[in-house]
mmCIF file of C-alpha atoms in Angstrom:
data_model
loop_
_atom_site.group_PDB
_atom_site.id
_atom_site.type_symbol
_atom_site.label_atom_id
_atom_site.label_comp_id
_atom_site.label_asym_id
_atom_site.label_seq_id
_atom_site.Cartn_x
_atom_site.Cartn_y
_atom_site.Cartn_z
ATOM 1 C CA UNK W 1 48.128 -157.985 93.882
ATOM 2 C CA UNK W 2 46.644 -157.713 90.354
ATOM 3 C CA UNK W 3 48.677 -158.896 87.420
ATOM 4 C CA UNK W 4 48.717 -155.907 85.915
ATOM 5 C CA UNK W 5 50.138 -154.358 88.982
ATOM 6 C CA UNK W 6 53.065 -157.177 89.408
ATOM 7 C CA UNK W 7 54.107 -157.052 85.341
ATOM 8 C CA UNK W 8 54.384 -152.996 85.713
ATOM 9 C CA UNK W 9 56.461 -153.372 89.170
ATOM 10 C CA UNK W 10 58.488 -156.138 87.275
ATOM 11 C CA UNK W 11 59.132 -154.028 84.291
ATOM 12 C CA UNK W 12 59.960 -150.705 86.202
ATOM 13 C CA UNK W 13 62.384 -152.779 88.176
ATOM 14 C CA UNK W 14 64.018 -154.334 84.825
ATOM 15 C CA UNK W 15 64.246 -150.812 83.234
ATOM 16 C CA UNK W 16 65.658 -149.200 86.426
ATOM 17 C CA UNK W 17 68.718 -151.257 87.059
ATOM 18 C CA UNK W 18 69.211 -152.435 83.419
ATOM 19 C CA UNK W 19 72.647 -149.905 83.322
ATOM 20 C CA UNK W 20 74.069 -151.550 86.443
ATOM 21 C CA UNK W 21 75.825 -154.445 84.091
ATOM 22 C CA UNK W 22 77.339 -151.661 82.140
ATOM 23 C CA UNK W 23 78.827 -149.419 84.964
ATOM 24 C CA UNK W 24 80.306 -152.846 86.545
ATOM 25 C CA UNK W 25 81.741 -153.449 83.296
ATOM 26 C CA UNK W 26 82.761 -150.110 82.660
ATOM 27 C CA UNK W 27 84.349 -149.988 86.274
ATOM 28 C CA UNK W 28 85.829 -153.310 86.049
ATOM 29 C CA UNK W 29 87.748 -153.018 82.495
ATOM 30 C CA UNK W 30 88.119 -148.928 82.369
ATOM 31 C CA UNK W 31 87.241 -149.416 78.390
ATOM 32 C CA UNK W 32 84.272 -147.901 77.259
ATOM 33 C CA UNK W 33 85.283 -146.933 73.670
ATOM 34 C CA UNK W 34 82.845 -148.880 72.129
ATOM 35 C CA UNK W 35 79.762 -147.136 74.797
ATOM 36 C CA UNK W 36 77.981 -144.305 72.953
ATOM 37 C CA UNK W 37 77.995 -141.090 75.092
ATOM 38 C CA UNK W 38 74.697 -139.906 73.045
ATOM 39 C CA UNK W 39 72.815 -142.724 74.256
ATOM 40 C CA UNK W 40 73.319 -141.833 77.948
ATOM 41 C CA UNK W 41 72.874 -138.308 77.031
ATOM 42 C CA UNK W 42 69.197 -138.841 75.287
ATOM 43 C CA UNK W 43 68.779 -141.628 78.506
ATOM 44 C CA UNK W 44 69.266 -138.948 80.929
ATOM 45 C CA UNK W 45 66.445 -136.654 79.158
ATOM 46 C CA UNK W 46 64.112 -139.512 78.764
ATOM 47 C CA UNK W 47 64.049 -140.522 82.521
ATOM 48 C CA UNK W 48 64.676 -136.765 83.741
ATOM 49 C CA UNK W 49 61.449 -135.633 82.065
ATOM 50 C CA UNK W 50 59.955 -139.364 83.067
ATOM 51 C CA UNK W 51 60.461 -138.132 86.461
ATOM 52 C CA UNK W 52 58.650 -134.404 85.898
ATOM 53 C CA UNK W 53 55.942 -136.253 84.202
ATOM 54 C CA UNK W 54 55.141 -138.520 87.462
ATOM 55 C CA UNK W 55 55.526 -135.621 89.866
ATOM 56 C CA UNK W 56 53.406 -133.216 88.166
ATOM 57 C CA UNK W 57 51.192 -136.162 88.561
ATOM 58 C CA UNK W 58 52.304 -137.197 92.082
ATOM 59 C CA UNK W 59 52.667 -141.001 90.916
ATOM 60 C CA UNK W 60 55.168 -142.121 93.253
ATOM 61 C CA UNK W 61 56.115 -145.131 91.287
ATOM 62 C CA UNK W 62 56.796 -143.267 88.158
ATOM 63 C CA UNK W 63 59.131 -140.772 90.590
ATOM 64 C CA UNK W 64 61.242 -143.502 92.380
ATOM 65 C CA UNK W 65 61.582 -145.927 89.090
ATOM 66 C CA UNK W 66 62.719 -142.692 87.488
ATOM 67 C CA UNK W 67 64.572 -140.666 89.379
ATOM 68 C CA UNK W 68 66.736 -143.898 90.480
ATOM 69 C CA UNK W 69 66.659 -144.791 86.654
ATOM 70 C CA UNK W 70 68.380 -141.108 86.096
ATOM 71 C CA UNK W 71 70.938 -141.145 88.723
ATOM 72 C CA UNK W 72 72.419 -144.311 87.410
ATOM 73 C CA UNK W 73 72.558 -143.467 83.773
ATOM 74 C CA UNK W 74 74.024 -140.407 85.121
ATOM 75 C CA UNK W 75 76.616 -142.117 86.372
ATOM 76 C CA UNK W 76 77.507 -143.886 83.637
ATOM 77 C CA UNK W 77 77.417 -140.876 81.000
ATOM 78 C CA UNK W 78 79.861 -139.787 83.750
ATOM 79 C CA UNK W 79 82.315 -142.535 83.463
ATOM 80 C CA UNK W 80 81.945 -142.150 79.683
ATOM 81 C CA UNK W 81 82.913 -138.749 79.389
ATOM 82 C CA UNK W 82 85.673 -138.821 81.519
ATOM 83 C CA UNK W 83 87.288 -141.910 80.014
ATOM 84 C CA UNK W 84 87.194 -139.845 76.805
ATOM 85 C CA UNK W 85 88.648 -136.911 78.540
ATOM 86 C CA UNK W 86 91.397 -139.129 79.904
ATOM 87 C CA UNK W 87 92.041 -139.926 76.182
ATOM 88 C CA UNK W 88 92.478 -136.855 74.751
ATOM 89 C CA UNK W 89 95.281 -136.205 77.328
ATOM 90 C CA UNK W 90 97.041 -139.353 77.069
ATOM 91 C CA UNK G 1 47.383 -129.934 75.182
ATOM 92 C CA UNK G 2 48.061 -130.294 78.732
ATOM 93 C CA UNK G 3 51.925 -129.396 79.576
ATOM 94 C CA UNK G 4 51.969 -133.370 81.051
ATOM 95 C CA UNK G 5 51.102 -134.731 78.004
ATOM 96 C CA UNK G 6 53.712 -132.926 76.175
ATOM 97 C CA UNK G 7 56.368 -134.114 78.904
ATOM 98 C CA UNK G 8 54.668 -137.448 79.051
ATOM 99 C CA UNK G 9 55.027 -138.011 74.785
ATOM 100 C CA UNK G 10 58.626 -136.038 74.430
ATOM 101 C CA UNK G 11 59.903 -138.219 77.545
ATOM 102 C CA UNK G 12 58.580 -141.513 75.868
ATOM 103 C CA UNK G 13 59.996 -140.326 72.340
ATOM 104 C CA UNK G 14 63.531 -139.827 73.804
ATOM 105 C CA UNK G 15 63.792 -143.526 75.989
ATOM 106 C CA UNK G 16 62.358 -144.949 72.805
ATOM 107 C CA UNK G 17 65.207 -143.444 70.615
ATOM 108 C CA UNK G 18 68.175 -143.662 73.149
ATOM 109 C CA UNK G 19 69.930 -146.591 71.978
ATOM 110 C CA UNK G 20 69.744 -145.564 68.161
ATOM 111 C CA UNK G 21 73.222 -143.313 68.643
ATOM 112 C CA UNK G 22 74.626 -147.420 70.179
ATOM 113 C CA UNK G 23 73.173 -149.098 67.169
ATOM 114 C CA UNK G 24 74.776 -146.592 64.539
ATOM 115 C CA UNK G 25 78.355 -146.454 66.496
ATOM 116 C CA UNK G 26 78.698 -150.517 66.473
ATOM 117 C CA UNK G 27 77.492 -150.380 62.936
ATOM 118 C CA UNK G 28 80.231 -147.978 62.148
ATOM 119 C CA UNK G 29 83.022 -149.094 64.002
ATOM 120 C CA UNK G 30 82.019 -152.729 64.160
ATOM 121 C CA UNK G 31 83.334 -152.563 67.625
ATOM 122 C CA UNK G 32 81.108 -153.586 70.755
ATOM 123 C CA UNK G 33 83.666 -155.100 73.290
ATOM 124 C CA UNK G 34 83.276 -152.394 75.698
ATOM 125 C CA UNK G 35 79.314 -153.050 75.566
ATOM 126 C CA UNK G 36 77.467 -155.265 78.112
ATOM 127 C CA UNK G 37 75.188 -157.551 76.888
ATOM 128 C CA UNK G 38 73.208 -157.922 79.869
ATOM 129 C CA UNK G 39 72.078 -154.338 79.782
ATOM 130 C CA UNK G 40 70.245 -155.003 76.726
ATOM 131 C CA UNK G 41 69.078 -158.663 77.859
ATOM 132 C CA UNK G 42 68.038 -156.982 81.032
ATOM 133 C CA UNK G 43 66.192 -153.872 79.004
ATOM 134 C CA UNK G 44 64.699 -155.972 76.548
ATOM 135 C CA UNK G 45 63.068 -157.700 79.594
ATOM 136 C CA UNK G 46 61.846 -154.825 80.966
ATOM 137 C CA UNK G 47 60.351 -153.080 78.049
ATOM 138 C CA UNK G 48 59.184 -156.509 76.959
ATOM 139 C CA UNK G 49 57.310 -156.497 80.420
ATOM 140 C CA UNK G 50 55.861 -152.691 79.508
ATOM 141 C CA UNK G 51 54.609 -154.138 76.400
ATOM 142 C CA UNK G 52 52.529 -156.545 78.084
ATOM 143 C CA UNK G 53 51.441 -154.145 80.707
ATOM 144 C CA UNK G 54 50.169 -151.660 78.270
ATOM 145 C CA UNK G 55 48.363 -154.661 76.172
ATOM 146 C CA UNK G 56 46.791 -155.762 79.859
ATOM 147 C CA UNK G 57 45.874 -151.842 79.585
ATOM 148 C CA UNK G 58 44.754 -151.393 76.156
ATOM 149 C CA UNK G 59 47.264 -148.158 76.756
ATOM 150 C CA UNK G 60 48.466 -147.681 72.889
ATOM 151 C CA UNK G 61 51.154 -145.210 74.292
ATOM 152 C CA UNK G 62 52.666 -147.663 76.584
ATOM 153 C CA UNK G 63 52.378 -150.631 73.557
ATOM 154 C CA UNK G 64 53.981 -148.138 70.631
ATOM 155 C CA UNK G 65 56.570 -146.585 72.689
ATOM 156 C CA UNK G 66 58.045 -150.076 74.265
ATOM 157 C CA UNK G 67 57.005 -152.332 71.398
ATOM 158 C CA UNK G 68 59.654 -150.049 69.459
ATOM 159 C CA UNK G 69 61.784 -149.826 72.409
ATOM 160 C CA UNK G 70 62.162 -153.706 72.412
ATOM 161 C CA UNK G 71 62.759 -154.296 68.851
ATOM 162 C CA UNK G 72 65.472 -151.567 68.699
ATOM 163 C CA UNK G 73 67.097 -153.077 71.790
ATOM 164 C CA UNK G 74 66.380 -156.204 70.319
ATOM 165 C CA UNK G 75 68.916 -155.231 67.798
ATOM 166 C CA UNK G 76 71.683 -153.741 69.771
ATOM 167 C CA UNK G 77 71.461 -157.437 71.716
ATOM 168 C CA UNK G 78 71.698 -159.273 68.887
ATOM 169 C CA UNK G 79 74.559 -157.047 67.343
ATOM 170 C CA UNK G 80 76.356 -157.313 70.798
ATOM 171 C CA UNK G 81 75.994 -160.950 70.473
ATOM 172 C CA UNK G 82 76.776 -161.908 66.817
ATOM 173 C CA UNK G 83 80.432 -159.611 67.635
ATOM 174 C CA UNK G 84 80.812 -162.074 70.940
ATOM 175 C CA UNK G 85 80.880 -164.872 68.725
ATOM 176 C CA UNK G 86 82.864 -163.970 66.051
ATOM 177 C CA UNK G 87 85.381 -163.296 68.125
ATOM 178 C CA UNK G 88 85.105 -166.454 69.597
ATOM 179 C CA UNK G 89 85.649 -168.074 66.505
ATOM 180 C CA UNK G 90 88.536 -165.638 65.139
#
């Protein structure tokens, strides 16, 4: 494998899971006060339109590093808003 | 211009600028307790790693959009972590 190939297979895998440590932490202490909603919100459209870009291209690693990339900042937008919905009826 | 570069630029504008709305809310409320570090040790790793791939590349796209991307996360990690200690010390 090139090294060129190995640093962009490193990097998509960095970028892809770096939310996991914030949904554990989310789901661990239920506090996410401090989290900005807006970040997962312009997230979502990054990798969402990250993920048209590489199928109107058919690159398969820009799809899968993506579209897994969107699903879990999905998730956490998801645990954001409805911790703040949970406030607002508290 | 082609419809991909379009999605291809807008997409790398918006995961460049996604953690500005984080960097303004911990400057405002000076709270980041609720904020995992190692989302933004993790992401500065990975964007770090695009950085070198688009050097490798001579891809300018790939350097501007994750050279920024890794000094603003740079910043939200070093916010994150300058909080950690104070409280430490308080």
């Amino acid at each position: 494998m090139v090294l060129e190939e190995f640093i962009g297979i490193a990097a998509g895998l960095l970028t892809t899971i770096a939310v996991l440590p914030q949904i554990f932490k989310a789901i661990k202490t239920k506090e996410v006060n401090d989290v900005s909603p807006f970040m997962f919100i312009i997230l979502c459209g990054g990798v969402g339109l990250w993920t048209v870009y590489g199928i109107l291209k058919m690159d398969w690693p820009i799809i899968l590093t993506n579209g897994i990339s969107f699903i879990l900042n999905a998730i956490m937008l998801y645990i954001v808003l409805v911790s703040s919905k949970n406030k607002v009826k508290a």
